[in-house]
mmCIF file of C-alpha atoms and ligand atoms in Angstrom:
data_model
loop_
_atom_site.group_PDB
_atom_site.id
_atom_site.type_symbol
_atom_site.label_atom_id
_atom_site.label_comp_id
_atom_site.label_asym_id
_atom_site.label_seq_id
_atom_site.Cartn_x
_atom_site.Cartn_y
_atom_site.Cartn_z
ATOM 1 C CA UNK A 27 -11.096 13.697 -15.199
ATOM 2 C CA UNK A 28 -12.142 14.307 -11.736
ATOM 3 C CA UNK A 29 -10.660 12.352 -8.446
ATOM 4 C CA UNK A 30 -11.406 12.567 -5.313
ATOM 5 C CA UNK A 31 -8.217 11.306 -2.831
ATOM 6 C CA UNK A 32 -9.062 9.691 0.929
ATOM 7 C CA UNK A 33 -5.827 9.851 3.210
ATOM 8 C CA UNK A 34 -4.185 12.051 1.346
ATOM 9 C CA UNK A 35 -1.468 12.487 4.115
ATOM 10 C CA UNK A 36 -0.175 9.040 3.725
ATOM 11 C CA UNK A 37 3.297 8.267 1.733
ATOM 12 C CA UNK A 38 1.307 6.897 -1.342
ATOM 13 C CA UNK A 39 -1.142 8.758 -1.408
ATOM 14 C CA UNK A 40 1.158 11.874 -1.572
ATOM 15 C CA UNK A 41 2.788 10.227 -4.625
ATOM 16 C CA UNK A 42 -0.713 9.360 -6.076
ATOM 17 C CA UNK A 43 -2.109 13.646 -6.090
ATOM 18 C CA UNK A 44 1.250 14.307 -7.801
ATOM 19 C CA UNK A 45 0.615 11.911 -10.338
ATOM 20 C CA UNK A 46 -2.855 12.674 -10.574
ATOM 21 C CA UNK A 47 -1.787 16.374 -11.673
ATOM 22 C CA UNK A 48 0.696 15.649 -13.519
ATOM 23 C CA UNK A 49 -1.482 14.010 -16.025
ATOM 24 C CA UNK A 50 -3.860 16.973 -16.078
ATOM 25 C CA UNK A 51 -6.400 16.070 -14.118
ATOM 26 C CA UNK A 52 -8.151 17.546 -11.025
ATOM 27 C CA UNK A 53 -7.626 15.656 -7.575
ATOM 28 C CA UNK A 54 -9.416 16.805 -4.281
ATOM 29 C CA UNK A 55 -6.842 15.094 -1.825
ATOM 30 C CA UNK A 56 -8.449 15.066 1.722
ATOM 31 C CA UNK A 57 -6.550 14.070 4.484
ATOM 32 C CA UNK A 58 -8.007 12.223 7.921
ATOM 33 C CA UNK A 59 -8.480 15.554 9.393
ATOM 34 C CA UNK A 60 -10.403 16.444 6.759
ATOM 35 C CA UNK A 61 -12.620 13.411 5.966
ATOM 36 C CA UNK A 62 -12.291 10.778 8.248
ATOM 37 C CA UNK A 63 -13.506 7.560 5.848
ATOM 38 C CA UNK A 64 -15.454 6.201 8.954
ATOM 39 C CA UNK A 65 -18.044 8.435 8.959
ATOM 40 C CA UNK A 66 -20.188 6.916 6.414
ATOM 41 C CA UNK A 67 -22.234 10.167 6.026
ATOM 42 C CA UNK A 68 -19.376 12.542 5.295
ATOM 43 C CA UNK A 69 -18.168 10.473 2.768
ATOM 44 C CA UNK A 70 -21.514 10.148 0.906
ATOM 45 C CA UNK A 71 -21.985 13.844 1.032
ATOM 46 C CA UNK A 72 -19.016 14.753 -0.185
ATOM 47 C CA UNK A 73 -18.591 12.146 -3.153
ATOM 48 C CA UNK A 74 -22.273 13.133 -4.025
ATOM 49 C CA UNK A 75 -20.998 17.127 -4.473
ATOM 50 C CA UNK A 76 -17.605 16.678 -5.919
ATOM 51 C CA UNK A 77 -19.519 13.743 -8.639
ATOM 52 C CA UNK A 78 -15.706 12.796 -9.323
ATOM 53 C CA UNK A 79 -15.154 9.955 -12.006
ATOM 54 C CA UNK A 80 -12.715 8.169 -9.876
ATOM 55 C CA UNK A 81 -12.387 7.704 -6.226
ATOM 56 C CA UNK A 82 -9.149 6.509 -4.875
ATOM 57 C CA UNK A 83 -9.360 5.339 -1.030
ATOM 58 C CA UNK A 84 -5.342 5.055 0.158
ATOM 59 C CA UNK A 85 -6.564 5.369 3.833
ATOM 60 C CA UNK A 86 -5.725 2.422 5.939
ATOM 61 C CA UNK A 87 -5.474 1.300 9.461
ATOM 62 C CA UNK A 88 -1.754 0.056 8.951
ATOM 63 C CA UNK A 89 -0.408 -0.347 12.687
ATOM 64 C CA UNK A 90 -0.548 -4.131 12.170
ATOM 65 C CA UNK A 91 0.935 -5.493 15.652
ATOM 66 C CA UNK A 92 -1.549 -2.863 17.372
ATOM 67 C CA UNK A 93 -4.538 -4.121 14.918
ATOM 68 C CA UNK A 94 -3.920 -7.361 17.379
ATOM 69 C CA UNK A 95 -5.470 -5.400 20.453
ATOM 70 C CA UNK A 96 -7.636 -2.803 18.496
ATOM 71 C CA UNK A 97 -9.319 -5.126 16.017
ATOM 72 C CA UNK A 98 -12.428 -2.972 16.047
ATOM 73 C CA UNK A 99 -10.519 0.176 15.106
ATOM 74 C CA UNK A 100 -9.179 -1.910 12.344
ATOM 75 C CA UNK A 101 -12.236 -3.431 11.273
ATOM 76 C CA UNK A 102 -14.055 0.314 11.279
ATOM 77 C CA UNK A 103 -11.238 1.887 8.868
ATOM 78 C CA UNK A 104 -10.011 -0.850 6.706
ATOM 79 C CA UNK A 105 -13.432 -2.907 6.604
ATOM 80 C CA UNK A 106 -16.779 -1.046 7.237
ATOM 81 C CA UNK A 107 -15.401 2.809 6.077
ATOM 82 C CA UNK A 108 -14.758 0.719 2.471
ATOM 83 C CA UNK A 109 -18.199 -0.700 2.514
ATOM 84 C CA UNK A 110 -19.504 3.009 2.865
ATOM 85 C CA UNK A 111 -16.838 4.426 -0.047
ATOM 86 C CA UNK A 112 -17.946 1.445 -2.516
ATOM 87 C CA UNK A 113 -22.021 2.276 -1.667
ATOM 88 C CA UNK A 114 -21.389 6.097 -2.155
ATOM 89 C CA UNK A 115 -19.377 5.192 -5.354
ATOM 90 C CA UNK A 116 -22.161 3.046 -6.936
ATOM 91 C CA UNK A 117 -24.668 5.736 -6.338
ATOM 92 C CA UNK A 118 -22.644 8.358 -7.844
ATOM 93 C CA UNK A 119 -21.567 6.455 -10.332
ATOM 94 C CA UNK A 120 -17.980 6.984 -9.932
ATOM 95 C CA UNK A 121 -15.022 3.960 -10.126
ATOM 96 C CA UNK A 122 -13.721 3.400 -7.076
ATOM 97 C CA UNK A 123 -9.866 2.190 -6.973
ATOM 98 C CA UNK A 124 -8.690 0.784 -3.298
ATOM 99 C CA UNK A 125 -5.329 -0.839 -2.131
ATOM 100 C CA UNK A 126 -5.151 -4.226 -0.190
ATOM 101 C CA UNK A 127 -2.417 -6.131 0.510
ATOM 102 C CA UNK A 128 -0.349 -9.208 0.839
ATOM 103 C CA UNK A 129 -1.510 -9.683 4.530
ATOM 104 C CA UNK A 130 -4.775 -11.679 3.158
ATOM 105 C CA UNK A 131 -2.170 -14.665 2.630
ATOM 106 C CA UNK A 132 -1.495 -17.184 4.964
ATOM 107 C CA UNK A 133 2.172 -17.571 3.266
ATOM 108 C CA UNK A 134 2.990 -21.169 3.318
ATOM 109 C CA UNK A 135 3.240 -21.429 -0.863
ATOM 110 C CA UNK A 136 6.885 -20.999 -2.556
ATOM 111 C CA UNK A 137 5.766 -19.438 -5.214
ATOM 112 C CA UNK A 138 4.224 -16.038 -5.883
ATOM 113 C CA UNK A 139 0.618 -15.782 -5.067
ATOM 114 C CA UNK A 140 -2.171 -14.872 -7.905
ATOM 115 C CA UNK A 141 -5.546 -13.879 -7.360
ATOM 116 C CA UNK A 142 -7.150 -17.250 -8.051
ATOM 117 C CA UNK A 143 -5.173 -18.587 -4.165
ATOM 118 C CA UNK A 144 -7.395 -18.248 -1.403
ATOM 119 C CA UNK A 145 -6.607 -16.174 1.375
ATOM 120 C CA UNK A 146 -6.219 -17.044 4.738
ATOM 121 C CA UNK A 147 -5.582 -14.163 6.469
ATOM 122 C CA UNK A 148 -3.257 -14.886 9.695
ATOM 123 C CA UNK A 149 -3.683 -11.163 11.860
ATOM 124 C CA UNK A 150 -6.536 -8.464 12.690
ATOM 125 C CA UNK A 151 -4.993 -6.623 9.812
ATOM 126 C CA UNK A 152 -4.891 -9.226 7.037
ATOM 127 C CA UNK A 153 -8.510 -10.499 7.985
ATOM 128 C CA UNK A 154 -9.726 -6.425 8.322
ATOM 129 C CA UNK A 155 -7.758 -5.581 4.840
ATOM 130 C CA UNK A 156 -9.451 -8.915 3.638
ATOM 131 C CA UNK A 157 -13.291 -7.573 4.908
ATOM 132 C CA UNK A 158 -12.319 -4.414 2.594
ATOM 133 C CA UNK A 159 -11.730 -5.665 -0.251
ATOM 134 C CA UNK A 160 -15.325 -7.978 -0.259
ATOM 135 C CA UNK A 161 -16.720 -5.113 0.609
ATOM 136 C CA UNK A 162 -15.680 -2.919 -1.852
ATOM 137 C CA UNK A 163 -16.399 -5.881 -4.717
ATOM 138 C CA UNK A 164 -19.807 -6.421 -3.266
ATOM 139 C CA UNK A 165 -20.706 -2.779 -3.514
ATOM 140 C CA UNK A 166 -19.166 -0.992 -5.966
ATOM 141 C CA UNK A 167 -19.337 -2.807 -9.639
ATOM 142 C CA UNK A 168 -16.893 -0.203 -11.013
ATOM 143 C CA UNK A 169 -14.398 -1.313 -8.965
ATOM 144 C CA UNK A 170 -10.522 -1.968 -9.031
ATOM 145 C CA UNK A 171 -9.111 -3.993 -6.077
ATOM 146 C CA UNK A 172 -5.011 -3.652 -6.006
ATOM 147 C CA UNK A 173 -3.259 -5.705 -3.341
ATOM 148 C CA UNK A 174 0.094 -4.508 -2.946
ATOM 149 C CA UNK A 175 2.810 -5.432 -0.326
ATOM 150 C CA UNK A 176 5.847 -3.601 1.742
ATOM 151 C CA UNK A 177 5.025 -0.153 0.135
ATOM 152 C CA UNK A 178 8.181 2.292 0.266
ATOM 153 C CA UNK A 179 7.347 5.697 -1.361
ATOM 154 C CA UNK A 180 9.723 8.555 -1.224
ATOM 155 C CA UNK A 181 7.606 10.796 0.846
ATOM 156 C CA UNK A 182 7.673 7.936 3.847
ATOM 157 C CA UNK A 183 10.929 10.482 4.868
ATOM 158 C CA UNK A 184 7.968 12.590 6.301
ATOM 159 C CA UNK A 185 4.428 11.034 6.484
ATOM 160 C CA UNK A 186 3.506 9.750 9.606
ATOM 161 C CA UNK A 187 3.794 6.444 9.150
ATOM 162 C CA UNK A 188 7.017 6.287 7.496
ATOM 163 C CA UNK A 189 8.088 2.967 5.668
ATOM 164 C CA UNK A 190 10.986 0.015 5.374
ATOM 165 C CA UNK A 191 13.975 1.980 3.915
ATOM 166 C CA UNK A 192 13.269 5.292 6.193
ATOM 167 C CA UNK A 193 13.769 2.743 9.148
ATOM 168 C CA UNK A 194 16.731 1.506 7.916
ATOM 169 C CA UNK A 195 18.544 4.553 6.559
ATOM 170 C CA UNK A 196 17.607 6.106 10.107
ATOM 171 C CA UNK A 197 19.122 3.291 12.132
ATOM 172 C CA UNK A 198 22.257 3.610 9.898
ATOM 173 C CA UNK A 199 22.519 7.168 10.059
ATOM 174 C CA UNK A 200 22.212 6.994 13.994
ATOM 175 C CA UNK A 201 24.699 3.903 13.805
ATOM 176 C CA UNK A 202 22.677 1.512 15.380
ATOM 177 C CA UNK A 203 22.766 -2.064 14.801
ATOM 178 C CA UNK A 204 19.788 -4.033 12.689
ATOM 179 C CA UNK A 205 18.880 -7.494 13.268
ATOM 180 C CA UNK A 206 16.553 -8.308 10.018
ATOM 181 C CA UNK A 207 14.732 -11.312 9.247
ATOM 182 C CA UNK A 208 16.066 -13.540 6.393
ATOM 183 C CA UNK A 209 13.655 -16.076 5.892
ATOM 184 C CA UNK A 210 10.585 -13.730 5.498
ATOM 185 C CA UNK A 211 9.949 -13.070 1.516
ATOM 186 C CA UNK A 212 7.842 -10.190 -0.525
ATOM 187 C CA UNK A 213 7.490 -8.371 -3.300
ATOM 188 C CA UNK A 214 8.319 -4.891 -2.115
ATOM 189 C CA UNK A 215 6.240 -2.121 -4.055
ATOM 190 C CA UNK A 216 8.092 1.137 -4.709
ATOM 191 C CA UNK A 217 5.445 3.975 -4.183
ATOM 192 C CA UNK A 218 6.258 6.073 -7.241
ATOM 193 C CA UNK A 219 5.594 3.115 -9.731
ATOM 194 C CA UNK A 220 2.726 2.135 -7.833
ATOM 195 C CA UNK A 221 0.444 5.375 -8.469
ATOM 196 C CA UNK A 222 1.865 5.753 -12.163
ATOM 197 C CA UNK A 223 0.376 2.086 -12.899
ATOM 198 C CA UNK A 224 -2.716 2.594 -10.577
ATOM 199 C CA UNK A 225 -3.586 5.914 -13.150
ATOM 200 C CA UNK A 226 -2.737 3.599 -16.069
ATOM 201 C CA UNK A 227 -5.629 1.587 -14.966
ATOM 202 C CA UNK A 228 -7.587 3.918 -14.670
ATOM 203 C CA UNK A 229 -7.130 5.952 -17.965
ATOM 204 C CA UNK A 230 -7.190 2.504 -19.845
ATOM 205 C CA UNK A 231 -9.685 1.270 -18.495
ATOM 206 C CA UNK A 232 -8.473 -2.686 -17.469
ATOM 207 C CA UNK A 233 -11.754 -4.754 -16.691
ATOM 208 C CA UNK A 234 -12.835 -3.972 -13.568
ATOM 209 C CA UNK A 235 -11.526 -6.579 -10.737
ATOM 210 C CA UNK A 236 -9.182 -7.626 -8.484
ATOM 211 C CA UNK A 237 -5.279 -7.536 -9.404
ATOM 212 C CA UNK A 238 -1.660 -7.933 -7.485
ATOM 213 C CA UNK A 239 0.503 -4.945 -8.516
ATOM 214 C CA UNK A 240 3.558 -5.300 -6.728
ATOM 215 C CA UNK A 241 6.812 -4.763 -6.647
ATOM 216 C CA UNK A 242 8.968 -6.998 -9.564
ATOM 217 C CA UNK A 243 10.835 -8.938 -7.559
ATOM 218 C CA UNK A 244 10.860 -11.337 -4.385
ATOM 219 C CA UNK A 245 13.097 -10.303 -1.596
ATOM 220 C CA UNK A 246 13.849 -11.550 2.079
ATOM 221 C CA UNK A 247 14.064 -8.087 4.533
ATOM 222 C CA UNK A 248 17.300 -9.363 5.427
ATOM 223 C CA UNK A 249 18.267 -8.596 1.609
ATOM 224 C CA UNK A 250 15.978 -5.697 0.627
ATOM 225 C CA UNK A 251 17.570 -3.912 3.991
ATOM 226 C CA UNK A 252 21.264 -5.106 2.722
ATOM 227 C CA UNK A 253 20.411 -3.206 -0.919
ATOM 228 C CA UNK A 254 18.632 0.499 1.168
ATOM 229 C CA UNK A 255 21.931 0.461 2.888
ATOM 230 C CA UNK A 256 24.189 -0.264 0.122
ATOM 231 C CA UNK A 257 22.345 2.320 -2.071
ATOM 232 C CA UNK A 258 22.467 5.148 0.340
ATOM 233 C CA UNK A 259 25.990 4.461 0.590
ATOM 234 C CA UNK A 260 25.222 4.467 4.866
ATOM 235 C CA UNK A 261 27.678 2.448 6.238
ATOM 236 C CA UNK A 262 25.207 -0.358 8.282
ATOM 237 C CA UNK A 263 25.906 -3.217 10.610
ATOM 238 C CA UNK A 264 22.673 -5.399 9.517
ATOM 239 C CA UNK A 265 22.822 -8.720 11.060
ATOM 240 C CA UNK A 266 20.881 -11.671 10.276
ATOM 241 C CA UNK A 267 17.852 -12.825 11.951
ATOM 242 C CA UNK A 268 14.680 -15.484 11.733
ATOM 243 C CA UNK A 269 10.929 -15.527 12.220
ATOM 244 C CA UNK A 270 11.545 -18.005 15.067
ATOM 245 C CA UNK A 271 14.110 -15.428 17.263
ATOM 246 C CA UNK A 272 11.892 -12.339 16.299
ATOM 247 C CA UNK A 273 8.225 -12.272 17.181
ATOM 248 C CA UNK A 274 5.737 -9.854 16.456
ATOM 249 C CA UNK A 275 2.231 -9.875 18.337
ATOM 250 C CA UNK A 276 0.849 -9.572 14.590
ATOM 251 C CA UNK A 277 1.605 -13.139 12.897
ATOM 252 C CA UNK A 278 2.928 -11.839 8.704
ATOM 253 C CA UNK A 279 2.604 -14.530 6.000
ATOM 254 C CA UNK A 280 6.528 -16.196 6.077
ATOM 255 C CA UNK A 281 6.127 -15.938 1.958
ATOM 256 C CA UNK A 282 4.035 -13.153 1.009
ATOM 257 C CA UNK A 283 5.047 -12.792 -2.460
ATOM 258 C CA UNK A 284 2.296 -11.728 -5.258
ATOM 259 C CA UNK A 285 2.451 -12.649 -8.950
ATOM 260 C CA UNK A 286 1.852 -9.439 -10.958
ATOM 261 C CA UNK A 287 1.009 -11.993 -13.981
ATOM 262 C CA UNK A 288 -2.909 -10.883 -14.278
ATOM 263 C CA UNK A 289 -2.239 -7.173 -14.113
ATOM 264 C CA UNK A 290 0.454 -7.376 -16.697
ATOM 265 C CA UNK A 291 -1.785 -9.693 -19.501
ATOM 266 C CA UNK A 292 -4.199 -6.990 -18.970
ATOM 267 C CA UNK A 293 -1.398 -4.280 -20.379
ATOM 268 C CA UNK A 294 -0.227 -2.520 -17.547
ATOM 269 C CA UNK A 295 3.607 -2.283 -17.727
ATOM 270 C CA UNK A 296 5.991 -4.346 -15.507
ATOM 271 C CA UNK A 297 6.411 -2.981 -12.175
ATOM 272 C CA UNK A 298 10.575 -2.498 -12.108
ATOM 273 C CA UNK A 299 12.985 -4.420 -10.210
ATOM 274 C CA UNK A 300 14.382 -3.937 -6.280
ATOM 275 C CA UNK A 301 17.558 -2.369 -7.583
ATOM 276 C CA UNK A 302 16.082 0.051 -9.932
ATOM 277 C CA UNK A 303 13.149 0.958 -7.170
ATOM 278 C CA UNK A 304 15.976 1.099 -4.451
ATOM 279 C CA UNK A 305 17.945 3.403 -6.125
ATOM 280 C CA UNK A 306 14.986 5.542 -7.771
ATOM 281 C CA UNK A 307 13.444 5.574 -4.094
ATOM 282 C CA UNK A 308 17.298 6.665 -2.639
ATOM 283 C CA UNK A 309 17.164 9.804 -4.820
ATOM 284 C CA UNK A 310 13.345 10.812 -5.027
ATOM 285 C CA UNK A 311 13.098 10.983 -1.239
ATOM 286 C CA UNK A 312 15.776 14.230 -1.406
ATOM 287 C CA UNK A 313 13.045 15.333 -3.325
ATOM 288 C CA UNK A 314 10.492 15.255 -0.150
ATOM 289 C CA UNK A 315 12.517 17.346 1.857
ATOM 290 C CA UNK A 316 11.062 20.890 2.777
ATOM 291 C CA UNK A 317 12.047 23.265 0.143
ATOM 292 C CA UNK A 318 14.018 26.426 1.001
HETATM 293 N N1 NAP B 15 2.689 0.521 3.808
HETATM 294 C C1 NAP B 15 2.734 -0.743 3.444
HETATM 295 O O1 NAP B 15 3.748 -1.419 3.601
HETATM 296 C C2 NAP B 15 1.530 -1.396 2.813
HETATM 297 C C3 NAP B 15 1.580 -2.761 2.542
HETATM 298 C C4 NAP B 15 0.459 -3.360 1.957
HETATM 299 C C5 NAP B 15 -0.656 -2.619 1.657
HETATM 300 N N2 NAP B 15 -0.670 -1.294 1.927
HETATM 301 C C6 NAP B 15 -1.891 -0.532 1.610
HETATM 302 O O2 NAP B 15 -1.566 0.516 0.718
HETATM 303 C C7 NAP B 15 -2.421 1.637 0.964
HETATM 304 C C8 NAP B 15 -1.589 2.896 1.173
HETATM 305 O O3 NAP B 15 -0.767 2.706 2.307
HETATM 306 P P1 NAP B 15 0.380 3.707 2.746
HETATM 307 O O4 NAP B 15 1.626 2.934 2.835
HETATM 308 O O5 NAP B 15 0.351 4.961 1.924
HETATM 309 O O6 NAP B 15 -0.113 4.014 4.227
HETATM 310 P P2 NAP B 15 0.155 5.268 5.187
HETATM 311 O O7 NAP B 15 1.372 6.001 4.803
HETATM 312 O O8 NAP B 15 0.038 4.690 6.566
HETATM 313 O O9 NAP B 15 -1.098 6.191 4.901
HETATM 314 C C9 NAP B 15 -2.370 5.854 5.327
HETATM 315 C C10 NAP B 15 -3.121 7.149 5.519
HETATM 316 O O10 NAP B 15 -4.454 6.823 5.911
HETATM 317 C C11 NAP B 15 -4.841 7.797 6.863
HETATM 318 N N3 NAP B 15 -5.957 7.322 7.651
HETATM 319 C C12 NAP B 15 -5.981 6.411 8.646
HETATM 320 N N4 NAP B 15 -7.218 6.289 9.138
HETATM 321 C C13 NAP B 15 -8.000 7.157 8.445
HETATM 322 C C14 NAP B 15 -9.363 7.505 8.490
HETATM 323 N N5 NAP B 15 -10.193 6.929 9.379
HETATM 324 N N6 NAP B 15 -9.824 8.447 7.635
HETATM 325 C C15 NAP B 15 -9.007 9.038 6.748
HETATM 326 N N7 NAP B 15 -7.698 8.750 6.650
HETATM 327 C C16 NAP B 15 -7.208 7.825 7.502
HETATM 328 C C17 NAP B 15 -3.589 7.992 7.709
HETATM 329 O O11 NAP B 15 -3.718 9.197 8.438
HETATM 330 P P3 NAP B 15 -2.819 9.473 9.746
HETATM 331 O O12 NAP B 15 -1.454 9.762 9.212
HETATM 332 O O13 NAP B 15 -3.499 10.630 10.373
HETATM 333 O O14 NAP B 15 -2.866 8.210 10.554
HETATM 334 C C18 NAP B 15 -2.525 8.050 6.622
HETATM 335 O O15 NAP B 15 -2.378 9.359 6.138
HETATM 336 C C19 NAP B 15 -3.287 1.235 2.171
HETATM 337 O O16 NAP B 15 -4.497 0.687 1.732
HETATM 338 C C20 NAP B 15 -2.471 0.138 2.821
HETATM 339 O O17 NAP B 15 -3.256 -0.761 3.599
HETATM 340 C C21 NAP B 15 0.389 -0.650 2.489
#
């Protein structure tokens, strides 16, 4: 099969190209420098000559407490550049797979989310992510819609927008104290397992929709931090704090956890547990350093 990649130079999408070739098939990964997904006509032109089977969109305006003052950079990349993926798709006839996230959810339930709850998105971020994903439903039947939450993929040691663990193995390794919020919950979604199950989909062909695939388990930061340091064997000082003594300019759902239940009944393999990601994630990232 053919892909075609968009933001290849992020830390899942560098995980999702390996994947891709591992199984055989041909990806053309293009990073923002070359194919920036908000240019609508670049994007048509180029799905229209590669005529992949599967287009896999893993570019995102992440910079959530930033989104807050540049809402229409936000809206452009994570919004309208989706709208012009899922149109090009549907003429080329290609499936289009694209990653949302937990962000849509206001995060006042107790229990994990499932795709029936409505969102209520509470940030520029969770309301662009939200725009994305009608879009790409509106305009692209072939469509798969994955919301996914806290990703942490071994190549975050060097992509540009890093991730969780990376933060806190850094502040370790530089000794400095972490103050990391306990009452906050997700599902944290290691990278690796994320692109194996997102080619699963896409090789067995799941009924086109919308699905959580995140990670197995809920966590509070405070914890998930506690288990990064403990794996790494980094000695840490991680104290405890709340939502109430750390603000963000970005409000984040206070229980963002998603139910994996739909994704699952529809055959795709359990996503595995914090400890096993943790310590999977602790020795793949050696893997991402520069090779001698
Ligand atoms: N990271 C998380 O915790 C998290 C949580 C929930 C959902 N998600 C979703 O999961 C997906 C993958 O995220 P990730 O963690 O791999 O993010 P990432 O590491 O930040 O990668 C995103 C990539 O998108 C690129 N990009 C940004 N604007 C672009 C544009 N206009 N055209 C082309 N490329 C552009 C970025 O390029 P530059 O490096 O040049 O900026 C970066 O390489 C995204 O849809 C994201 O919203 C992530």
């Amino acid at each position: 099969m053919r892909a075609i990649l968009f933001g290849a130079g992020g830390q899942l999408a560098v995980d999702l190209a390996r994947e891709c070739r591992n199984r055989g098939h041909s990806v053309l990964a293009l990073r923002r420098s070359q194919l920036n997904i908000a240019d609508g006509a670049a994007v048509r032109r180029t799905i229209a000559r590669h005529n992949p089977d599967w287009v896999i969109n893993a570019a995102a305006y992440n910079k959530v407490d930033l989104a807050e003052s540049e809402p229409e950079a936000a809206m452009r990349v994570n919004a309208f550049a989706v709208r012009g993926i899922a149109m090009a798709c549907a003429e080329a006839g290609a499936t289009l797979l694209h990653y949302s996230t937990d962000h849509v959810f206001g995060g006042s339930k107790d229990i994990p989310y499932t795709e029936d709850d409505l969102p209520a998105p509470q940030s520029v971020y969770g309301v662009s992510k939200l725009a994305g994903e009608i879009f790409a439903r509106a305009y692209c039947r072939s469509h798969y819609v994955l919301r996914v939450a806290g990703v942490f993929g071994p190549p975050g040691r060097y992509t540009n927008h890093s991730n969780f663990p990376e933060f806190v193995l850094r502040k370790c390794a530089e000794g400095v104290p972490l103050r990391i919020v306990d009452d906050q919950f997700a599902t944290p979604t290691f990278g690796t397992a994320l692109a194996a199950r997102s080619f699963d989909i896409l090789v067995e062909r799941v009924p086109f929709g919308l699905y959580h695939l995140s990670g197995g388990e809920v966590i509070s930061w405070y914890d998930f931090a506690q288990k990064i340091a403990a794996a790494s064997g980094c000695p840490a000082e991680i104290a405890r704090t709340n939502r109430e003594a750390y603000v963000t300019r970005a409000r984040r759902p206070r229980y963002a956890a998603l139910s994996n239940g739909r994704i699952e009944a529809a055959g795709i393999a359990r996503m595995p547990g914090i400890d096993e990601s943790v310590g999977q994630y602790i020795v793949l990232r050696d893997r991402e350093l520069p090779q001698r």
